[in-house]
Coordinates of C-alpha atoms and ligand atoms in Angstrom, one line a residue:
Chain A
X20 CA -8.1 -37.8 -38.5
X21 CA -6.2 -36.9 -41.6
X22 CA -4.8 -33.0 -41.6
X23 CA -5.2 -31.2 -38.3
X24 CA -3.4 -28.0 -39.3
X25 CA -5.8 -25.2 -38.2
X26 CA -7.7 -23.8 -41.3
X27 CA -9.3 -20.1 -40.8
X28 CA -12.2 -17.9 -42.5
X29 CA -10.7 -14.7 -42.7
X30 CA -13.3 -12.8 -44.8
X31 CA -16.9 -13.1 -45.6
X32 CA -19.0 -10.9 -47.5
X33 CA -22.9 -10.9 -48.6
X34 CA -23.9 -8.7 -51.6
X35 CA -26.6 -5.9 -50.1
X36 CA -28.9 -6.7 -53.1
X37 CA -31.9 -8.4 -53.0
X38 CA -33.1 -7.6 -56.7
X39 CA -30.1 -6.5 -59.0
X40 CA -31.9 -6.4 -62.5
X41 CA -29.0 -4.3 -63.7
X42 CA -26.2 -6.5 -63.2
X43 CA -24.8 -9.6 -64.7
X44 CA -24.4 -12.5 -62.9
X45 CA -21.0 -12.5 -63.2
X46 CA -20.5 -9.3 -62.1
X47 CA -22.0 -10.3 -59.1
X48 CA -19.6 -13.1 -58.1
X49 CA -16.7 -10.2 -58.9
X50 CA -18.3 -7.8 -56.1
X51 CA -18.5 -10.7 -53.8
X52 CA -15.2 -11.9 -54.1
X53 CA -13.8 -8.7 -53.8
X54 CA -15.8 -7.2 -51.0
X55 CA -14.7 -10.6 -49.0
X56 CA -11.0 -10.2 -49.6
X57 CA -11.7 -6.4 -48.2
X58 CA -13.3 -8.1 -45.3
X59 CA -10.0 -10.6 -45.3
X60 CA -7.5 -7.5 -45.7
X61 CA -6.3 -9.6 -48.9
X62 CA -5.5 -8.5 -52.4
X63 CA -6.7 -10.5 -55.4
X64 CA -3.4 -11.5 -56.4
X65 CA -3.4 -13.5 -52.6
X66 CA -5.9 -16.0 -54.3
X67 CA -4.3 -19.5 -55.4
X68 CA -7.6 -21.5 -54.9
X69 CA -11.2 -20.9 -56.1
X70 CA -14.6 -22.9 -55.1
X71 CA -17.6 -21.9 -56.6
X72 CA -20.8 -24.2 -58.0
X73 CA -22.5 -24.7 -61.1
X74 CA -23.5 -21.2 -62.5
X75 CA -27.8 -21.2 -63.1
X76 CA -28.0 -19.6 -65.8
X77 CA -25.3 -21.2 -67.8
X78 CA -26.2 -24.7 -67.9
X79 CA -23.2 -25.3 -69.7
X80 CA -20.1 -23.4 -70.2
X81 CA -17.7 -25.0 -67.8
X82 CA -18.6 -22.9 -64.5
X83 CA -14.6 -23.1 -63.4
X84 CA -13.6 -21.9 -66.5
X85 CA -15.9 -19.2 -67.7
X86 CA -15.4 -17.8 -64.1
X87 CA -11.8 -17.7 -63.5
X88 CA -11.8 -16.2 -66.7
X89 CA -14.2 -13.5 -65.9
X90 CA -12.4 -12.9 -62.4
X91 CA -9.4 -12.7 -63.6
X92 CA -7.9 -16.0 -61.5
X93 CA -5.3 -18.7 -62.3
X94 CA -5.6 -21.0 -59.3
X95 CA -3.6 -23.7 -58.2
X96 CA -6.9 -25.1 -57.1
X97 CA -10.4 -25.6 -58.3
X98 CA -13.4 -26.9 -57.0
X99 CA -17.2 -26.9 -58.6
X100 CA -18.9 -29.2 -56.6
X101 CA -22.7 -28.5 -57.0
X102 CA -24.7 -30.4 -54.4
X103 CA -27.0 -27.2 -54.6
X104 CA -27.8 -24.9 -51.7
X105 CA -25.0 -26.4 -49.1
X106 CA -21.8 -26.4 -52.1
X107 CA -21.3 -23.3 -50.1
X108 CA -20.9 -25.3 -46.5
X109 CA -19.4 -28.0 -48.5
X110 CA -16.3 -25.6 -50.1
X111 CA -15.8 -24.4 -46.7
X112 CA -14.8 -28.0 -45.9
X113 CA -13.2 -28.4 -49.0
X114 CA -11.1 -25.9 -49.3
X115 CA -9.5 -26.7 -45.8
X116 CA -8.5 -30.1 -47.4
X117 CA -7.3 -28.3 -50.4
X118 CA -5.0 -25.9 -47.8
X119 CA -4.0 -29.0 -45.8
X120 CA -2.4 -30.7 -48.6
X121 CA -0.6 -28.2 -49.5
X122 CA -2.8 -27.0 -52.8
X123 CA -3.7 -23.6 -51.8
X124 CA -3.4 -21.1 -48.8
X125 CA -6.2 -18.5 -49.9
X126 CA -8.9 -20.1 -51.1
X127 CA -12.0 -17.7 -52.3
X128 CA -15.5 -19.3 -52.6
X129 CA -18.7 -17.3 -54.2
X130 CA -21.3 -17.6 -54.5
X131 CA -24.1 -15.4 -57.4
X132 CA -27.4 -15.6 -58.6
X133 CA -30.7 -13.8 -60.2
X134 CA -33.5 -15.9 -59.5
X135 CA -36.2 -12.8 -58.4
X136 CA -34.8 -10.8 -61.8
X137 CA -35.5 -13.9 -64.1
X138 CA -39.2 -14.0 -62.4
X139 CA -39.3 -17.2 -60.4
X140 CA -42.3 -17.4 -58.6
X141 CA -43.0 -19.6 -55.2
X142 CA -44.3 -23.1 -56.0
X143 CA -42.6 -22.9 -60.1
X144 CA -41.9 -25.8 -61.5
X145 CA -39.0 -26.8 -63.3
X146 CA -39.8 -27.1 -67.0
X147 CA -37.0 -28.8 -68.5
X148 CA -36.5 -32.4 -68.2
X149 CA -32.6 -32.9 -68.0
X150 CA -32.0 -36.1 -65.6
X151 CA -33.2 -39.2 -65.7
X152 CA -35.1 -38.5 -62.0
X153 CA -36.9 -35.5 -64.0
X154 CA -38.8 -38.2 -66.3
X155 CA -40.3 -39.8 -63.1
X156 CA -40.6 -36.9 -61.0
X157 CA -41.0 -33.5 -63.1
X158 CA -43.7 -34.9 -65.1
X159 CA -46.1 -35.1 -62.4
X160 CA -46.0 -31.5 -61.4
X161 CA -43.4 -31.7 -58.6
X162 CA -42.1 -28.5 -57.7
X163 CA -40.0 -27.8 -54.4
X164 CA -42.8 -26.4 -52.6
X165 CA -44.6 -29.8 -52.5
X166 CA -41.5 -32.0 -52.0
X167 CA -41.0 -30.1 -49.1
X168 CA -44.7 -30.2 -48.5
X169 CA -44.4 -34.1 -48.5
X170 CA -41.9 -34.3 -46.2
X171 CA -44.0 -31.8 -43.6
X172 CA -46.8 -34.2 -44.2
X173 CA -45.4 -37.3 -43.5
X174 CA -43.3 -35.8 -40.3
X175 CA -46.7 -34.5 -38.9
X176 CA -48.5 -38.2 -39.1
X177 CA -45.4 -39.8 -37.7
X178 CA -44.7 -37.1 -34.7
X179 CA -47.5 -35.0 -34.1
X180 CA -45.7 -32.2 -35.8
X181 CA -48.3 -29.0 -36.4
X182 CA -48.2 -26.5 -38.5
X183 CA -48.1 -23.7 -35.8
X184 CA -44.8 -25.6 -34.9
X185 CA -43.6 -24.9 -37.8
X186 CA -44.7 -21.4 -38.4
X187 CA -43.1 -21.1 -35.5
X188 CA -39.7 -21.2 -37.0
X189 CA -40.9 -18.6 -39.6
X190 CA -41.5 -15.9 -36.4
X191 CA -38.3 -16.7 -34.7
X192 CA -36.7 -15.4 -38.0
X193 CA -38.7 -12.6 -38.8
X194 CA -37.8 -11.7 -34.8
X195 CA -34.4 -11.6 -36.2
X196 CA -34.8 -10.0 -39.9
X197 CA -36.4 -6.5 -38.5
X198 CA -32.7 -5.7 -37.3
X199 CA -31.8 -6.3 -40.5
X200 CA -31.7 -3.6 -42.3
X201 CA -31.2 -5.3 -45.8
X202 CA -33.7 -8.0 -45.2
X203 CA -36.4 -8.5 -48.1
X204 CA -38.8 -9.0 -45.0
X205 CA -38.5 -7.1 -42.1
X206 CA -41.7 -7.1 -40.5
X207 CA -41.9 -9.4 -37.7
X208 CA -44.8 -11.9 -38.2
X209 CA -46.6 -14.3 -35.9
X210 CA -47.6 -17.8 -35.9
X211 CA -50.7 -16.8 -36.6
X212 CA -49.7 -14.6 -39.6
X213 CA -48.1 -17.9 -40.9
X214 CA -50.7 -20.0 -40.8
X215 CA -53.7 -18.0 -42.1
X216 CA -51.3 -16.5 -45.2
X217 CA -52.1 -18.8 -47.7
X218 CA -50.9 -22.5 -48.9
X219 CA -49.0 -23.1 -51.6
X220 CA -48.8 -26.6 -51.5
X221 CA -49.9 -28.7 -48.2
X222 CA -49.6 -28.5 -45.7
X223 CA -46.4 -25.6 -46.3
X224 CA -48.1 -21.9 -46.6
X225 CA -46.6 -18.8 -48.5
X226 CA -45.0 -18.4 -45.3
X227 CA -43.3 -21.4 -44.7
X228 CA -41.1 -20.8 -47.6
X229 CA -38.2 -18.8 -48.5
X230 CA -37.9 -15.2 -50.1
X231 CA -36.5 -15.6 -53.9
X232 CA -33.7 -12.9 -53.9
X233 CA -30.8 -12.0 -56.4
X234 CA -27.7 -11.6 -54.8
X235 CA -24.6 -13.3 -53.5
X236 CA -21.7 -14.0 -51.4
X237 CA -18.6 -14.7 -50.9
X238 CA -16.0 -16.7 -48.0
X239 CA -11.7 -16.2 -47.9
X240 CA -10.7 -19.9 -46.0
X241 CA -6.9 -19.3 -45.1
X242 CA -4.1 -21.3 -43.9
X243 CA -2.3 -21.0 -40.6
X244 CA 0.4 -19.5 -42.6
X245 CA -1.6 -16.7 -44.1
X246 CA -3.8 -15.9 -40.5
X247 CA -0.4 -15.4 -38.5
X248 CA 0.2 -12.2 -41.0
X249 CA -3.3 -10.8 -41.1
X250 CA -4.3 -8.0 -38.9
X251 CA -8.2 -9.2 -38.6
X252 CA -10.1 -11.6 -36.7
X253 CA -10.6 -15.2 -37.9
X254 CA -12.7 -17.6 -37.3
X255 CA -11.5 -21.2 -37.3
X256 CA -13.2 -24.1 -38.8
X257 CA -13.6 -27.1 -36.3
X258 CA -14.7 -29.6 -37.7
X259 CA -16.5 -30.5 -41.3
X260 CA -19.2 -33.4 -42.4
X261 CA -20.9 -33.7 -45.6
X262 CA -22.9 -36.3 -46.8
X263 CA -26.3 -37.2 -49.5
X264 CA -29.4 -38.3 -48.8
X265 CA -31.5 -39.9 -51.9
X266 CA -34.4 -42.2 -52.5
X267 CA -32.1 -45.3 -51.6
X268 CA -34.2 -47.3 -54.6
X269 CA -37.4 -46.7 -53.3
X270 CA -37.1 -46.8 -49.8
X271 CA -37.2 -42.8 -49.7
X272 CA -37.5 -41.7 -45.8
X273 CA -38.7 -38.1 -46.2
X274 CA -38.7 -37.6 -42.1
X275 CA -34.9 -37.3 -41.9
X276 CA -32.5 -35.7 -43.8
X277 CA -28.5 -36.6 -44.0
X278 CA -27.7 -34.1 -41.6
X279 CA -27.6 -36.9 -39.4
X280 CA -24.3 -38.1 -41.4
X281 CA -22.6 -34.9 -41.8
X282 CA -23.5 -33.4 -38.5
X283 CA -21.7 -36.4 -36.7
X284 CA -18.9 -36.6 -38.9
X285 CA -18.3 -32.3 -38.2
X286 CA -19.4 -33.0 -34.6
X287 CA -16.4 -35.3 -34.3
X288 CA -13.6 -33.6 -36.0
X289 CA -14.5 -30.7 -33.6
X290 CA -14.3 -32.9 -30.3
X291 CA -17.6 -31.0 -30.0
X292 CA -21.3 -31.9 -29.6
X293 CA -24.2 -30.2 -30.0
X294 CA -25.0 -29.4 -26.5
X295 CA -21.5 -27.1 -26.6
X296 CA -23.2 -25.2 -29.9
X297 CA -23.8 -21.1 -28.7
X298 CA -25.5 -20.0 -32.0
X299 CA -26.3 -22.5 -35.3
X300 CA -27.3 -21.2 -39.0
X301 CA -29.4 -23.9 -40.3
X302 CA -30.2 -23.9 -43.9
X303 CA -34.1 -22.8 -44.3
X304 CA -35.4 -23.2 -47.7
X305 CA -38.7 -24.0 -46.1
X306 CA -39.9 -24.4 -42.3
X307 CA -39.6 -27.8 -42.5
X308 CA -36.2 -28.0 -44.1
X309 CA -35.1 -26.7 -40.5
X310 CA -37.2 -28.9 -38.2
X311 CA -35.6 -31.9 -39.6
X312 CA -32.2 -30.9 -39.8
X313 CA -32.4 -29.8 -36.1
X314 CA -33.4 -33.0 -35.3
X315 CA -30.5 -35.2 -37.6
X316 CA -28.2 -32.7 -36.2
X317 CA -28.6 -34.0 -33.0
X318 CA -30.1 -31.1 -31.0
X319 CA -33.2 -33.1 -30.1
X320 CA -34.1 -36.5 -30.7
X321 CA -35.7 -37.7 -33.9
X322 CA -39.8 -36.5 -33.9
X323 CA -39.2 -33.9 -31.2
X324 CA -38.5 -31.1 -33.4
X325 CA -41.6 -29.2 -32.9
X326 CA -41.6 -29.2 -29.3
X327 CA -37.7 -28.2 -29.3
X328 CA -38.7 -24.9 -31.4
X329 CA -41.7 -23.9 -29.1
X330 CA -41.1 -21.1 -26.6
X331 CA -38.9 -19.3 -27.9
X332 CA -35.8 -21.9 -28.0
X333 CA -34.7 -20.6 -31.6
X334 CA -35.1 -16.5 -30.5
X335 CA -31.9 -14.8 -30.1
X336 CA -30.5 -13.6 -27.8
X337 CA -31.4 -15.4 -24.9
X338 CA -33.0 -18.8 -26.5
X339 CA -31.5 -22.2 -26.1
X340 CA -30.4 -22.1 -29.6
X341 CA -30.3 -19.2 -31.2
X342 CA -30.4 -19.1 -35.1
X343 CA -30.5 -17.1 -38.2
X344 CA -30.4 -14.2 -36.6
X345 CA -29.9 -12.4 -40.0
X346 CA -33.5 -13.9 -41.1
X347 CA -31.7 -16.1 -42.9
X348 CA -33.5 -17.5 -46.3
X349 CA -37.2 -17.1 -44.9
X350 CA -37.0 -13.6 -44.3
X351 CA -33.7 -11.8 -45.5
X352 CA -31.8 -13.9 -48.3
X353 CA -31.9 -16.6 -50.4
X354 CA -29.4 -15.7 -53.1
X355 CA -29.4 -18.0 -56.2
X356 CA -31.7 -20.1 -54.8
X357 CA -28.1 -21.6 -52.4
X358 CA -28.7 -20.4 -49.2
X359 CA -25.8 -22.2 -47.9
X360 CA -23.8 -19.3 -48.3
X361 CA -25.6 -16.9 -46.1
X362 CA -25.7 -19.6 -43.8
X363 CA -22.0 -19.8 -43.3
X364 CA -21.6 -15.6 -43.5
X365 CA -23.8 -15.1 -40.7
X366 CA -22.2 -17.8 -38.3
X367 CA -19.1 -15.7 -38.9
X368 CA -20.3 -12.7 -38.2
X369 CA -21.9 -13.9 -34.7
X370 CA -18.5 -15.3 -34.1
X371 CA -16.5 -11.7 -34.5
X372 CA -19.1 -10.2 -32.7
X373 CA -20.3 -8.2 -35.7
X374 CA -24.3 -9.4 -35.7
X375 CA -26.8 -7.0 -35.8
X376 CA -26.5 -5.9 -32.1
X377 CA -30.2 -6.5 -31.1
X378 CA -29.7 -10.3 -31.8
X379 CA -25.8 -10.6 -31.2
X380 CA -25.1 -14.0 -29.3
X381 CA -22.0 -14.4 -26.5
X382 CA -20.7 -17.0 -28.9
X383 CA -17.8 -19.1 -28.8
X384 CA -19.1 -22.3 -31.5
X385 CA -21.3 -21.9 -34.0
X386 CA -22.4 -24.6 -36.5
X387 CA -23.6 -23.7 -40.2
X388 CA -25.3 -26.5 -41.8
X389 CA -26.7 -26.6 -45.5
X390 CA -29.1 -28.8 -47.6
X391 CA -29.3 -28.7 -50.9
X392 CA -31.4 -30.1 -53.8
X393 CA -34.7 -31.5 -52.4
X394 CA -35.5 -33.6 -49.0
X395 CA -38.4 -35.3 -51.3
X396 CA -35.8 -36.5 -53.4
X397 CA -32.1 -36.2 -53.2
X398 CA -29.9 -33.7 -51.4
X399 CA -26.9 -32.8 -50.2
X400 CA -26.5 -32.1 -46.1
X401 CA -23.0 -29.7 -45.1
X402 CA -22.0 -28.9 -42.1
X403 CA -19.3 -26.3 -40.2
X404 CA -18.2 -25.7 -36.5
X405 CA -16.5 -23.0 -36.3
X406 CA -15.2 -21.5 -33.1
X407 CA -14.4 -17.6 -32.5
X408 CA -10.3 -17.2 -32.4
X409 CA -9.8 -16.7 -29.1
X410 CA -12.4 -18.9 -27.6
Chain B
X19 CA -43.4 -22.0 -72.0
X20 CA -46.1 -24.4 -70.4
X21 CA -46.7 -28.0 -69.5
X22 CA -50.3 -28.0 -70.9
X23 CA -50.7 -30.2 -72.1
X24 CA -48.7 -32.8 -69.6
X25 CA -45.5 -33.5 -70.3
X26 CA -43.5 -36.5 -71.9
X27 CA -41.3 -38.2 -69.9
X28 CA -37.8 -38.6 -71.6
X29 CA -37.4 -42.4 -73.1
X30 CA -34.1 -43.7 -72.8
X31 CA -33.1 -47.3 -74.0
X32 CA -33.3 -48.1 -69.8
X33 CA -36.6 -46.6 -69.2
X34 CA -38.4 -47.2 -72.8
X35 CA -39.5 -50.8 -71.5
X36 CA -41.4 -48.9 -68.2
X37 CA -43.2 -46.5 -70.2
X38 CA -44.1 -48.8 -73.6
X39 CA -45.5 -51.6 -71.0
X40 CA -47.6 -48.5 -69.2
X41 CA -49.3 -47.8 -72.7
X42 CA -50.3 -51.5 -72.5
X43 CA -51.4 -51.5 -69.3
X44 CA -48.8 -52.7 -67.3
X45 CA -46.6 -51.1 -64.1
X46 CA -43.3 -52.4 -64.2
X47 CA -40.8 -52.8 -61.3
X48 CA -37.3 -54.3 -61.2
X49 CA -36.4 -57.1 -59.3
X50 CA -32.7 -57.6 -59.2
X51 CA -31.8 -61.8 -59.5
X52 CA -28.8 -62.0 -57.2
X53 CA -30.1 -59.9 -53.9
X54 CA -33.6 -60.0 -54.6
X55 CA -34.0 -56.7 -54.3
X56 CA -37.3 -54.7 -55.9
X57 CA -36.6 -50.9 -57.0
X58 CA -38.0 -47.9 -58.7
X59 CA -37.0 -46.0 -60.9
X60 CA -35.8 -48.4 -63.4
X61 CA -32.0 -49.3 -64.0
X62 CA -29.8 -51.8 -65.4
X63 CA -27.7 -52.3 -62.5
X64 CA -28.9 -53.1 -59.2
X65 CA -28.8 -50.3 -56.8
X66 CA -28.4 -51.8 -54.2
X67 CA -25.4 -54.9 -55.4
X68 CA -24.6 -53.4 -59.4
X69 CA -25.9 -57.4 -60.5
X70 CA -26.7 -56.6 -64.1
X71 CA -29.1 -59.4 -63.2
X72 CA -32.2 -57.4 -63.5
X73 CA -35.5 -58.4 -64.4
X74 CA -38.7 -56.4 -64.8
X75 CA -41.6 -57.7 -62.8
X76 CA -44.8 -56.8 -63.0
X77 CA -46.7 -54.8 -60.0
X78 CA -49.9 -55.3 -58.5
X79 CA -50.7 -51.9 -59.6
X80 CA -52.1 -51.6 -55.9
X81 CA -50.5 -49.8 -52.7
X82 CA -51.2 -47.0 -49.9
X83 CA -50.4 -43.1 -50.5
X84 CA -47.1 -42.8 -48.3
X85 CA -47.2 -39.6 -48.1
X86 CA -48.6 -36.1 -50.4
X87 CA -48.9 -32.8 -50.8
X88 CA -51.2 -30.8 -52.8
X89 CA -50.6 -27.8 -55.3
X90 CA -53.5 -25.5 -55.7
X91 CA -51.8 -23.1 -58.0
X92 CA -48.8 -23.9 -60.5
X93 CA -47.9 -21.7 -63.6
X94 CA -47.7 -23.5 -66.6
X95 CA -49.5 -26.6 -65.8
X96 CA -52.9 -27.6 -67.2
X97 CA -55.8 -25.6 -65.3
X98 CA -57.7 -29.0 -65.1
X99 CA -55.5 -30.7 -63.7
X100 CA -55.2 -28.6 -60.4
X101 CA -55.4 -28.6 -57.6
X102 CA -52.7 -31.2 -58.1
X103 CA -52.1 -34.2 -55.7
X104 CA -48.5 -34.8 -55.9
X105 CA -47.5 -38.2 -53.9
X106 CA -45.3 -41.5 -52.9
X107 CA -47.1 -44.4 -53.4
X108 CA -45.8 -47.2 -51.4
X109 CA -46.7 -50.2 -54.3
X110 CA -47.2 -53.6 -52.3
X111 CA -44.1 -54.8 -53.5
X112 CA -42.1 -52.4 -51.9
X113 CA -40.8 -49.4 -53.9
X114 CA -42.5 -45.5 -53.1
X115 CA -43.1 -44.2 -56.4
X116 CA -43.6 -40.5 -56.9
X117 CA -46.9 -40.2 -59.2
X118 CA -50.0 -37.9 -58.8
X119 CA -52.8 -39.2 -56.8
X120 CA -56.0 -38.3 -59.2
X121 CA -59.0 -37.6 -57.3
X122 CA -60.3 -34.9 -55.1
X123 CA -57.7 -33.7 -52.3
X124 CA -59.9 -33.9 -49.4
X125 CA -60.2 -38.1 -50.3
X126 CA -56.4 -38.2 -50.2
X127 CA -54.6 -39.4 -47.1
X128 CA -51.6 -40.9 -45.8
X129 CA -52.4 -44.6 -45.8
X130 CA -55.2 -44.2 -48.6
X131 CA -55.4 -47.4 -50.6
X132 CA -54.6 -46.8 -54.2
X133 CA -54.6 -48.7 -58.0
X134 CA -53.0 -47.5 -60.9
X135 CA -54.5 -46.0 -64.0
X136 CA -53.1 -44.8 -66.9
X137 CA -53.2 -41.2 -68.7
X138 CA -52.1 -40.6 -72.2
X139 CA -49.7 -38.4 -73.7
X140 CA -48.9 -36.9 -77.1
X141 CA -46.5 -40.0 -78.1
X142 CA -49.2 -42.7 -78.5
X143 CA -46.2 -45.4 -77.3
X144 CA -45.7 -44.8 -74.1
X145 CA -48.2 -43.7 -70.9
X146 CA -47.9 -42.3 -67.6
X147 CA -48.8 -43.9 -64.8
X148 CA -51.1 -42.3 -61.9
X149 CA -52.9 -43.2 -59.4
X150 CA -56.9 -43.2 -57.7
X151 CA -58.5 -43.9 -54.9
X152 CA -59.4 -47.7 -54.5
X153 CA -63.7 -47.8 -54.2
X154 CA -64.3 -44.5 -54.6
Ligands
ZN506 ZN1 -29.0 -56.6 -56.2

C-alpha cells in the first residue's frame, strides 16, 4: 500500500442554512471554509491545498480558479474532481494522497450550493442537453427521481424488496432529524406516512427522496505534522476506496451500485471490515440510493437489504448500524444537490463525540460513503473509515 | 423554459447515422468486428476493446421492458405526454436502451414484450425511437 503516514480531519463545518436567498454562492463556500478552519483551530494563511467540485451555477468559469480567487488562496495543490454528490468523500481521499506526497499539509475542501433558492422542484428534469448521454437519455423525460425509481423497481422484482422496506429508511432518519435542530424536516414520520405521501415517480414517493436545500460545507484534512501541534481532536482517515459505476455498453445493472469497489478497496486500507463499523453515513439521495449501497458495502449480502433495515437496525443509538443520525439528505440537508459532504461532517462529529446527544453512538469507526451522479446511469461511489483518535 | 414540444436530441457526426436511420424506420445498434461485441449508445470505438472496427447493425426493433418507472407529474414536459413511462428496454440483441415505453402505465411491466415505433420531432431528419406494448 503506497503512503501509510497517518492523514487527519481536523475541522469540519456545515453551513446552518437551509434556504440562503441572500447570499452568493461564493460567499457561501467563504463561510464554510472558514467556520471549518475555526473548527480546525487553523488560520487561512495555514491552507497550501484546496479541493472543491465543479461550481452549479457556473457551468464554466474554471471552478479552481474563479474560487481560489474569490477565497483568497494560492495553493500548492488543487483538486476539482466532480464525480457529483460523493467529490466530497472522494477529496477526503484525495487530499490524503496530496499530504502523503508531500504536496500539501492543510488541505481545505468545500463544498456550496443554492438549489431550493433557484426553485428546483422534486422530480425536475434537466433541460439542457450538454453530453452525449443527455441525447439518449434527457430526451425521454428522465429525471433523477425515476432513475432512481428504476433502480427500486428492478431491485424489488429481483429480491422481494417492498416499499415499506424502504420507507423504512426514510423513518429511521426522520427518528434522527427531530434532534436536529437545523433540520429542514424535523418531524418524525412513519412508514406509513411514507408510503401513503404521494409518488413522484414509481415506485419512489415524495418521501423517499431528498429535501433540496441551499447550503454547504466544509472539511480541514491535515498531516501528521500539522495534528501533533493542534490543540483539538482529530479524526483519522483509515482507509479510502473510490470507484464508477456506468452502463458498461448496455449491460446496465441498476441493482448494485460501485460501492462494492470502493467499499472493499477503503475496507482494506483500513485492515477493517464492515462488521468492526460502530456508526456509517451512507449517502441518501433517495431510499433506494441507501439500500443498495448497504448491500455493495458489504453489511448484508446482495438482495437482503430490506430485511437488514427492518426493526430498527439503522435507529441510533442502540441499532446494529446506526446512520445519519443528523437526518442526513432525506430529512436535514442536501446542500447543492452533493450530499457527500454532510455525509463525511456527521461521521466526524459521531467520532468526537459531538452528535446531537439523543442519537450520539459509542463510536470508535465510522464509514462515510457517497454516490454521486445517477445509479440509472453513471455514478461515482466514495468511501471513508475513519476512526476516533484515541480508539 | 419547457420541453413541449419534445426535445431534439443533439446530432453529432457519431450519432447522426442512429437518428437519420430512425426517421426511416430503422433502430440501429453497433456491433464491433473484432470482439463481437453489440452496444448502445452509439460510438466509434468499441467500448469494450477501442477496435475502430464498428459496424451498425440493424435491430429487431423487439425486446422485454428491463426495468421502468413512471412520472406522473414533470414541469416543463408536454401534458399529453404524462404520466410518462420512462424505461430500459433489453433489445433481443443484447443492449438496455433507455426510451419511454408508450402506452398506459398499468400495461407496463418488468418483462413486458415490446417493438419499436417511431415519434417525430421538429427536425424532419432524424426520429426518436420509443417503445409499445407488443399485441396490445
Ligand atoms: Zn470490441
Amino acid at each position: 500500500m503506497a503512503g501509510t503516514e497517518p492523514v487527519y480531519i481536523a475541522g469540519a463545518f456545515e453551513h446552518p442554512t437551509r434556504e440562503a436567498p441572500d447570499k452568493s454562492t461564493m460567499q457561501l463556500h467563504a463561510e464554510v471554509a472558514k467556520g471549518a478552519l475555526e473548527d480546525a483551530t487553523l488560520e487561512k494563511g495555514d491552507v497550501d491545498g484546496f479541493f472543491t467540485a465543479g461550481v452549479p451555477e457556473y457551468e464554466s468559469g474554471l471552478p479552481p480558479l474563479i474560487m481560489a480567487d474569490y477565497l483568497g488562496l494560492e495553493p500548492s495543490y488543487a483538486d476539482t474532481t466532480d464525480f457529483g454528490g460523493s467529490s466530497y468523500v472522494s477529496h477526503v481521499g484525495h487530499a490524503a494522497s496530496a499530504i502523503r506526497d508531500g504536496r500539501c499539509d492543510v488541505a481545505l475542501v468545500t463544498l456550496a450550493g443554492r438549489p431550493r433558492s433557484h426553485g428546483q422542484a422534486t422530480g425536475s428534469g434537466a433541460r439542457d442537453l450538454r453530453t452525449v448521454q443527455d441525447s439518449f437519455e434527457r430526451i425521454y423525460g428522465a429525471t433523477n427521481v425515476s432513475m432512481y425509481g428504476m433502480a427500486a423497481q428492478r431491485h424489488m422484482h429481483e429480491h422481494g424488496t417492498t416499499s415499506e422496506q424502504l420507507a423504512e429508511i426514510r423513518a429511521a432518519a426522520s427518528h434522527h432529524a427531530q434532534y436536529n435542530e437545523h433540520a429542514m424536516y424535523r418531524e418524525p414520520v412513519t412508514v406509513e406516512d411514507v408510503v401513503e405521501s404521494r409518488v413522484v415517480a414509481d415506485p419512489l414517493h415524495l418521501l423517499d427522496c431528498c429535501v433540496i436545500s441551499d447550503g454547504g460545507g466544509a472539511l480541514v484534512v491535515v498531516s501528521e505534522d500539522v495534528r501533533s501541534n493542534l490543540d483539538r481532536e482529530c479524526v483519522e482517515l483509515l482507509g479510502f476506496g473510490e470507484s464508477i459505476g456506468h452502463h458498461d455498453a448496455g449491460r446496465i445493472d441498476l441493482t448494485k451500485t460501485a460501492a462494492d469497489r470502493s467499499g472493499s478497496r477503503a475496507f482494506a486500507e483500513a485492515g477493517l471490515g464492515p462488521e468492526d463499523v460502530d456508526y456509517a453515513s451512507i449517502y441518501d439521495s433517495f431510499t433506494i440510493t441507501v439500500l443498495e449501497a448497504i448491500e455493495d458495502l458489504g453489511f448484508c449480502e446482495k438482495g437482503e437489504g430490506g430485511s437488514f433495515v427492518e426493526g430498527g437496525t439503522l435507529r441510533a443509538p442502540d441499532g446494529d448500524l446506526p446512520f445519519n443520525t443528523d437526518g442526513g439528505g432525506l430529512c436535514s440537508n442536501h446542500p447543492a444537490n452533493r450530499g457527500g459532504m454532510t455525509k463525511v461532517i456527521e461521521a466526524v462529529r459521531q467520532l468526537r463525540n459531538e452528535a446531537n446527544p439523543e442519537v450520539q453512538v459509542d463510536a470508535d469507526v465510522a464509514l462515510a460513503h457517497g454516490t454521486g451522479g445517477s445509479i440509472g446511469t453513471r455514478h461515482g461511489a466514495a468511501t471513508v473509515v475513519l476512526g476516533r483518535e484515541d480508539r | 423554459m419547457s420541453w413541449d414540444p419534445r426535445p431534439v436530441p443533439d446530432v453529432t457526426p457519431e450519432t447522426e447515422r442512429y437518428w437519420t436511420a430512425a426517421a426511416q424506420g430503422e433502430l440501429l445498434v453497433r456491433e464491433c468486428q473484432d470482439c463481437g461485441l453489440v452496444y448502445h449508445y452509439p460510438r466509434s470505438l468499441c467500448p469494450d476493446c477501442f477496435s475502430e472496427r464498428v459496424e451498425w447493425r440493424e435491430a429487431s426493433g423487439r425486446g422485454e421492458v428491463y426495468s421502468y418507472s413512471t412520472a406522473r407529474t414533470m414541469s416543463g414536459w408536454p401534458d399529453d405526454d404524462l404520466p410518462l413511462v420512462l424505461a430500459y428496454v433489453e433489445l433481443e440483441e443484447g443492449p438496455r436502451l433507455m426510451t419511454n415505453v408508450d402506452a398506459d402505465p398499468s400495461a407496463v411491466e418488468i418483462g413486458t414484450r415490446v417493438a419499436v415505433e417511431f415519434r417525430d420531432v421538429d427536425d424532419a431528419e432524424i426520429a426518436i425511437p420509443v417503445f409499445v406494448p407488443e399485441d396490445g
